[in-house]
mmCIF file of C-alpha atoms in Angstrom:
data_model
loop_
_atom_site.group_PDB
_atom_site.id
_atom_site.type_symbol
_atom_site.label_atom_id
_atom_site.label_comp_id
_atom_site.label_asym_id
_atom_site.label_seq_id
_atom_site.Cartn_x
_atom_site.Cartn_y
_atom_site.Cartn_z
ATOM 1 C CA UNK A 29 -22.997 -19.279 -9.415
ATOM 2 C CA UNK A 30 -24.592 -15.849 -9.185
ATOM 3 C CA UNK A 31 -22.268 -12.881 -9.484
ATOM 4 C CA UNK A 32 -23.027 -9.518 -7.950
ATOM 5 C CA UNK A 33 -21.904 -6.115 -9.121
ATOM 6 C CA UNK A 34 -19.634 -4.422 -6.597
ATOM 7 C CA UNK A 35 -21.152 -1.264 -5.101
ATOM 8 C CA UNK A 36 -19.375 1.901 -3.995
ATOM 9 C CA UNK A 37 -20.276 2.893 -0.408
ATOM 10 C CA UNK A 38 -19.320 5.465 2.212
ATOM 11 C CA UNK A 39 -20.261 6.236 5.823
ATOM 12 C CA UNK A 40 -21.294 9.680 7.028
ATOM 13 C CA UNK A 41 -20.429 11.183 10.426
ATOM 14 C CA UNK A 42 -22.880 13.120 12.588
ATOM 15 C CA UNK A 43 -22.668 15.021 15.864
ATOM 16 C CA UNK A 44 -25.648 15.309 18.212
ATOM 17 C CA UNK A 45 -25.412 18.505 20.238
ATOM 18 C CA UNK A 46 -27.323 16.885 23.114
ATOM 19 C CA UNK A 47 -27.607 13.126 22.672
ATOM 20 C CA UNK A 48 -29.956 12.762 25.651
ATOM 21 C CA UNK A 49 -32.652 15.304 24.759
ATOM 22 C CA UNK A 50 -34.563 13.006 22.355
ATOM 23 C CA UNK A 51 -34.591 15.762 19.725
ATOM 24 C CA UNK A 52 -32.906 15.376 16.348
ATOM 25 C CA UNK A 53 -32.991 19.093 15.554
ATOM 26 C CA UNK A 54 -29.471 19.548 16.957
ATOM 27 C CA UNK A 55 -27.829 16.830 14.805
ATOM 28 C CA UNK A 56 -25.144 18.170 12.458
ATOM 29 C CA UNK A 57 -23.534 16.321 9.558
ATOM 30 C CA UNK A 58 -19.734 16.276 9.633
ATOM 31 C CA UNK A 59 -19.022 14.764 6.201
ATOM 32 C CA UNK A 60 -17.927 11.278 5.296
ATOM 33 C CA UNK A 61 -15.650 9.042 7.341
ATOM 34 C CA UNK A 62 -13.584 8.250 4.234
ATOM 35 C CA UNK A 63 -14.292 10.054 0.966
ATOM 36 C CA UNK A 64 -12.736 7.149 -0.935
ATOM 37 C CA UNK A 65 -15.401 4.768 0.358
ATOM 38 C CA UNK A 66 -14.982 1.034 -0.147
ATOM 39 C CA UNK A 67 -16.150 -1.644 -2.508
ATOM 40 C CA UNK A 68 -18.400 -4.388 -1.173
ATOM 41 C CA UNK A 69 -20.430 -7.065 -2.916
ATOM 42 C CA UNK A 70 -24.045 -7.207 -1.687
ATOM 43 C CA UNK A 71 -24.856 -10.298 0.386
ATOM 44 C CA UNK A 72 -28.007 -12.333 -0.232
ATOM 45 C CA UNK A 73 -30.488 -12.750 2.604
ATOM 46 C CA UNK A 74 -30.012 -16.519 2.605
ATOM 47 C CA UNK A 75 -26.482 -17.315 3.903
ATOM 48 C CA UNK A 76 -26.530 -20.760 2.313
ATOM 49 C CA UNK A 77 -26.438 -19.067 -1.119
ATOM 50 C CA UNK A 78 -23.074 -17.354 -0.483
ATOM 51 C CA UNK A 79 -20.124 -18.988 -2.196
ATOM 52 C CA UNK A 80 -16.464 -18.059 -2.040
ATOM 53 C CA UNK A 81 -14.986 -17.375 -5.413
#
């Protein structure tokens, strides 16, 4: 069985001043959704290789 190292992740929030103008110049970062993040084991690209453990 292959074991993966758990990774620390977080998700950032953004606000688009005008979401319909097709221009990314007015996108502003608003920080992270949760500064604590979460721990998640990476998943292999072949689902048959995933085992519960």
